[in-house]
Amino acid sequence: MHIQRIAEHVLEVRFANQPSEVVTRQIRALKDRLEAHSIEGFQECVPAYLTLTVFFTGSYHQMLDRVMALGRDLDVSALPSARTIEIPVCYAPEYGFDLVEVSRHTGLTPSEVIGLHSSGLYTVQMLGFMPGFPYLTGLDPRLQVPRRSSPRLKVPAGSVGLAGNQTGVYPLDLPGGWQIIGRTAVKLFDLQRDPPVLLSAGDHIQFIPVDQL
């Protein structure tokens, strides 16, 4: 575990150089510890693929000492089991705008693309880009495709996409360049819900093919 100061009141805790299930659980364990203790000056912490970013007020050295102390001997076995959330996805052409292009690029039939995508068990590594957008690992290498050369000005909320070695779901209507292969009716971000964000880092995701939304 390596800690560095990246702004006056921001610490970055780095756990490794490559993402893994163990690293995800270590990040989650430290996040839980920091949030469970009443630490003077602690504001929030944000998990990512390899790091946990800690925002605070007050003394840098005091916060550094607290983070180092809580980061020792992290017991990931004590963490509760990760949630597995099933997300129904319709891969029909009217929702999977780029399914044919993904098929062409990978050399797989559309049915094979759907089968591979829906058979994977994915891990939420982090949320970012927009509120509730999950970056998911676990994509079959055969489904790796580049981003679109021309991003769309509007990608509908619920769109399921591919980009490089990742898959993800757009929680809102926004511009984007991922290859869209389907859509879900599940709301990943909803201000009327508490909490508004459905997913958390460490969750497992299973996509379930459906015939209609």
GROMACS .gro file of C-alpha atoms in nm:
model
  213
    1MET     CA    1   0.000   0.000   0.000
    2HIS     CA    2   0.145   0.334  -0.110
    3ILE     CA    3   0.003   0.670   0.000
    4GLN     CA    4   0.073   1.001  -0.167
    5ARG     CA    5  -0.062   1.352  -0.134
    6ILE     CA    6  -0.216   1.463  -0.464
    7ALA     CA    7  -0.367   1.794  -0.344
    8GLU     CA    8  -0.363   2.002  -0.030
    9HIS     CA    9  -0.646   1.805   0.129
   10VAL     CA   10  -0.648   1.488  -0.082
   11LEU     CA   11  -0.464   1.158  -0.029
   12GLU     CA   12  -0.438   0.876  -0.280
   13VAL     CA   13  -0.393   0.522  -0.147
   14ARG     CA   14  -0.258   0.287  -0.415
   15PHE     CA   15  -0.282  -0.087  -0.362
   16ALA     CA   16  -0.131  -0.236  -0.680
   17ASN     CA   17  -0.038  -0.173  -1.043
   18GLN     CA   18  -0.289  -0.417  -1.191
   19PRO     CA   19  -0.658  -0.457  -1.104
   20SER     CA   20  -0.775  -0.780  -0.945
   21GLU     CA   21  -1.052  -0.915  -0.724
   22VAL     CA   22  -0.816  -0.899  -0.424
   23VAL     CA   23  -0.734  -0.533  -0.489
   24THR     CA   24  -1.103  -0.450  -0.524
   25ARG     CA   25  -1.173  -0.610  -0.187
   26GLN     CA   26  -0.877  -0.433  -0.021
   27ILE     CA   27  -1.004  -0.098  -0.146
   28ARG     CA   28  -1.352  -0.182  -0.024
   29ALA     CA   29  -1.218  -0.290   0.319
   30LEU     CA   30  -1.026   0.035   0.374
   31LYS     CA   31  -1.322   0.241   0.254
   32ASP     CA   32  -1.547   0.064   0.507
   33ARG     CA   33  -1.294   0.122   0.786
   34LEU     CA   34  -1.258   0.492   0.711
   35GLU     CA   35  -1.633   0.543   0.695
   36ALA     CA   36  -1.694   0.344   1.014
   37HIS     CA   37  -1.455   0.552   1.228
   38SER     CA   38  -1.529   0.905   1.342
   39ILE     CA   39  -1.211   1.060   1.205
   40GLU     CA   40  -1.172   1.432   1.258
   41GLY     CA   41  -1.153   1.608   0.922
   42PHE     CA   42  -1.252   1.306   0.712
   43GLN     CA   43  -1.498   1.405   0.437
   44GLU     CA   44  -1.529   1.117   0.191
   45CYS     CA   45  -1.336   0.854  -0.003
   46VAL     CA   46  -1.374   0.750  -0.366
   47PRO     CA   47  -1.274   0.402  -0.488
   48ALA     CA   48  -1.120   0.341  -0.831
   49TYR     CA   49  -0.951   0.048  -1.010
   50LEU     CA   50  -0.630   0.055  -0.808
   51THR     CA   51  -0.673   0.339  -0.562
   52LEU     CA   52  -0.883   0.492  -0.288
   53THR     CA   53  -0.887   0.872  -0.287
   54VAL     CA   54  -0.944   1.032   0.052
   55PHE     CA   55  -1.074   1.387   0.089
   56PHE     CA   56  -1.027   1.565   0.421
   57THR     CA   57  -0.993   1.896   0.603
   58GLY     CA   58  -0.738   1.991   0.866
   59SER     CA   59  -0.399   1.834   0.924
   60TYR     CA   60  -0.241   1.631   0.645
   61HIS     CA   61  -0.009   1.445   0.883
   62GLN     CA   62  -0.289   1.348   1.119
   63MET     CA   63  -0.498   1.214   0.832
   64LEU     CA   64  -0.196   1.032   0.688
   65ASP     CA   65  -0.133   0.863   1.023
   66ARG     CA   66  -0.498   0.757   1.054
   67VAL     CA   67  -0.513   0.617   0.700
   68MET     CA   68  -0.187   0.427   0.750
   69ALA     CA   69  -0.309   0.282   1.079
   70LEU     CA   70  -0.644   0.173   0.939
   71GLY     CA   71  -0.477   0.034   0.627
   72ARG     CA   72  -0.264  -0.213   0.819
   73ASP     CA   73  -0.369  -0.577   0.826
   74LEU     CA   74  -0.680  -0.536   0.614
   75ASP     CA   75  -0.892  -0.846   0.662
   76VAL     CA   76  -1.079  -0.887   0.335
   77SER     CA   77  -1.221  -1.219   0.456
   78ALA     CA   78  -1.430  -1.024   0.707
   79LEU     CA   79  -1.609  -0.836   0.431
   80PRO     CA   80  -1.967  -0.939   0.360
   81SER     CA   81  -2.012  -1.124   0.032
   82ALA     CA   82  -2.039  -0.899  -0.269
   83ARG     CA   83  -2.390  -0.842  -0.401
   84THR     CA   84  -2.483  -1.003  -0.730
   85ILE     CA   85  -2.732  -0.791  -0.921
   86GLU     CA   86  -2.916  -0.918  -1.226
   87ILE     CA   87  -2.980  -0.657  -1.496
   88PRO     CA   88  -3.223  -0.752  -1.776
   89VAL     CA   89  -3.101  -0.637  -2.119
   90CYS     CA   90  -3.284  -0.627  -2.450
   91TYR     CA   91  -3.032  -0.681  -2.731
   92ALA     CA   92  -3.285  -0.612  -3.010
   93PRO     CA   93  -3.162  -0.402  -3.307
   94GLU     CA   94  -3.364  -0.096  -3.203
   95TYR     CA   95  -3.159  -0.084  -2.881
   96GLY     CA   96  -2.830  -0.244  -2.985
   97PHE     CA   97  -2.728   0.025  -3.233
   98ASP     CA   98  -2.378  -0.116  -3.278
   99LEU     CA   99  -2.444  -0.489  -3.243
  100VAL     CA  100  -2.388  -0.551  -3.615
  101GLU     CA  101  -2.064  -0.349  -3.610
  102VAL     CA  102  -1.943  -0.538  -3.301
  103SER     CA  103  -2.027  -0.863  -3.478
  104ARG     CA  104  -1.830  -0.755  -3.784
  105HIS     CA  105  -1.530  -0.642  -3.579
  106THR     CA  106  -1.512  -0.956  -3.363
  107GLY     CA  107  -1.601  -1.210  -3.633
  108LEU     CA  108  -1.882  -1.341  -3.413
  109THR     CA  109  -2.248  -1.364  -3.503
  110PRO     CA  110  -2.485  -1.126  -3.319
  111SER     CA  111  -2.621  -1.425  -3.128
  112GLU     CA  112  -2.270  -1.522  -3.020
  113VAL     CA  113  -2.199  -1.166  -2.907
  114ILE     CA  114  -2.517  -1.168  -2.698
  115GLY     CA  115  -2.440  -1.511  -2.558
  116LEU     CA  116  -2.088  -1.420  -2.453
  117HIS     CA  117  -2.191  -1.085  -2.305
  118SER     CA  118  -2.479  -1.228  -2.105
  119SER     CA  119  -2.282  -1.529  -1.978
  120GLY     CA  120  -2.017  -1.322  -1.799
  121LEU     CA  121  -2.009  -1.230  -1.432
  122TYR     CA  122  -1.882  -0.873  -1.406
  123THR     CA  123  -1.735  -0.675  -1.119
  124VAL     CA  124  -1.801  -0.307  -1.059
  125GLN     CA  125  -1.450  -0.164  -1.026
  126MET     CA  126  -1.554   0.198  -0.993
  127LEU     CA  127  -1.821   0.454  -1.070
  128GLY     CA  128  -1.736   0.756  -1.283
  129PHE     CA  129  -1.780   0.962  -1.601
  130MET     CA  130  -2.135   1.044  -1.489
  131PRO     CA  131  -2.339   0.970  -1.173
  132GLY     CA  132  -2.387   0.596  -1.139
  133PHE     CA  133  -2.189   0.486  -1.448
  134PRO     CA  134  -2.028   0.150  -1.362
  135TYR     CA  135  -1.694   0.046  -1.507
  136LEU     CA  136  -1.714  -0.332  -1.523
  137THR     CA  137  -1.436  -0.587  -1.557
  138GLY     CA  138  -1.477  -0.949  -1.656
  139LEU     CA  139  -1.548  -0.900  -2.026
  140ASP     CA  140  -1.465  -1.196  -2.249
  141PRO     CA  141  -1.156  -1.095  -2.455
  142ARG     CA  142  -1.340  -1.196  -2.772
  143LEU     CA  143  -1.576  -0.901  -2.718
  144GLN     CA  144  -1.308  -0.635  -2.696
  145VAL     CA  145  -1.377  -0.360  -2.950
  146PRO     CA  146  -1.257   0.001  -2.988
  147ARG     CA  147  -1.473   0.300  -2.913
  148ARG     CA  148  -1.670   0.452  -3.198
  149SER     CA  149  -1.471   0.684  -3.421
  150SER     CA  150  -1.757   0.936  -3.398
  151PRO     CA  151  -1.922   0.957  -3.054
  152ARG     CA  152  -2.298   1.000  -3.044
  153LEU     CA  153  -2.439   1.329  -2.921
  154LYS     CA  154  -2.699   1.138  -2.721
  155VAL     CA  155  -2.685   0.784  -2.586
  156PRO     CA  156  -3.015   0.686  -2.419
  157ALA     CA  157  -3.020   0.603  -2.049
  158GLY     CA  158  -2.993   0.230  -1.990
  159SER     CA  159  -2.779   0.168  -2.298
  160VAL     CA  160  -2.530  -0.117  -2.252
  161GLY     CA  161  -2.198  -0.066  -2.424
  162LEU     CA  162  -1.852  -0.205  -2.494
  163ALA     CA  163  -1.521  -0.018  -2.507
  164GLY     CA  164  -1.184  -0.189  -2.501
  165ASN     CA  165  -1.180  -0.451  -2.226
  166GLN     CA  166  -1.477  -0.301  -2.043
  167THR     CA  167  -1.853  -0.306  -2.053
  168GLY     CA  168  -2.084  -0.056  -1.888
  169VAL     CA  169  -2.434   0.090  -1.867
  170TYR     CA  170  -2.526   0.454  -1.932
  171PRO     CA  171  -2.736   0.576  -1.636
  172LEU     CA  172  -2.846   0.898  -1.808
  173ASP     CA  173  -2.906   1.040  -2.157
  174LEU     CA  174  -2.563   1.177  -2.246
  175PRO     CA  175  -2.305   1.188  -2.527
  176GLY     CA  176  -2.078   0.886  -2.554
  177GLY     CA  177  -1.858   0.678  -2.780
  178TRP     CA  178  -1.902   0.324  -2.650
  179GLN     CA  179  -2.032   0.054  -2.886
  180ILE     CA  180  -2.398   0.006  -2.787
  181ILE     CA  181  -2.526  -0.353  -2.797
  182GLY     CA  182  -2.847  -0.336  -2.591
  183ARG     CA  183  -3.053  -0.151  -2.332
  184THR     CA  184  -3.197  -0.209  -1.987
  185ALA     CA  185  -3.501  -0.055  -1.820
  186VAL     CA  186  -3.323  -0.065  -1.483
  187LYS     CA  187  -3.245   0.284  -1.352
  188LEU     CA  188  -2.888   0.300  -1.233
  189PHE     CA  189  -2.931   0.659  -1.115
  190ASP     CA  190  -3.258   0.787  -0.972
  191LEU     CA  191  -3.286   1.099  -0.755
  192GLN     CA  192  -3.615   0.968  -0.615
  193ARG     CA  193  -3.434   0.665  -0.467
  194ASP     CA  194  -3.224   0.652  -0.151
  195PRO     CA  195  -2.942   0.615  -0.232
  196PRO     CA  196  -2.985   0.743  -0.588
  197VAL     CA  197  -2.700   0.527  -0.724
  198LEU     CA  198  -2.793   0.159  -0.761
  199LEU     CA  199  -2.447   0.003  -0.780
  200SER     CA  200  -2.135   0.017  -0.564
  201ALA     CA  201  -1.772  -0.075  -0.625
  202GLY     CA  202  -1.730  -0.448  -0.559
  203ASP     CA  203  -2.079  -0.548  -0.673
  204HIS     CA  204  -2.114  -0.832  -0.923
  205ILE     CA  205  -2.335  -0.788  -1.228
  206GLN     CA  206  -2.509  -1.049  -1.441
  207PHE     CA  207  -2.680  -0.939  -1.762
  208ILE     CA  208  -2.999  -1.133  -1.841
  209PRO     CA  209  -3.125  -1.131  -2.203
  210VAL     CA  210  -3.492  -1.034  -2.242
  211ASP     CA  211  -3.710  -1.002  -2.552
  212GLN     CA  212  -3.845  -0.656  -2.470
  213LEU     CA  213  -3.797  -0.374  -2.222
   0.00000   0.00000   0.00000
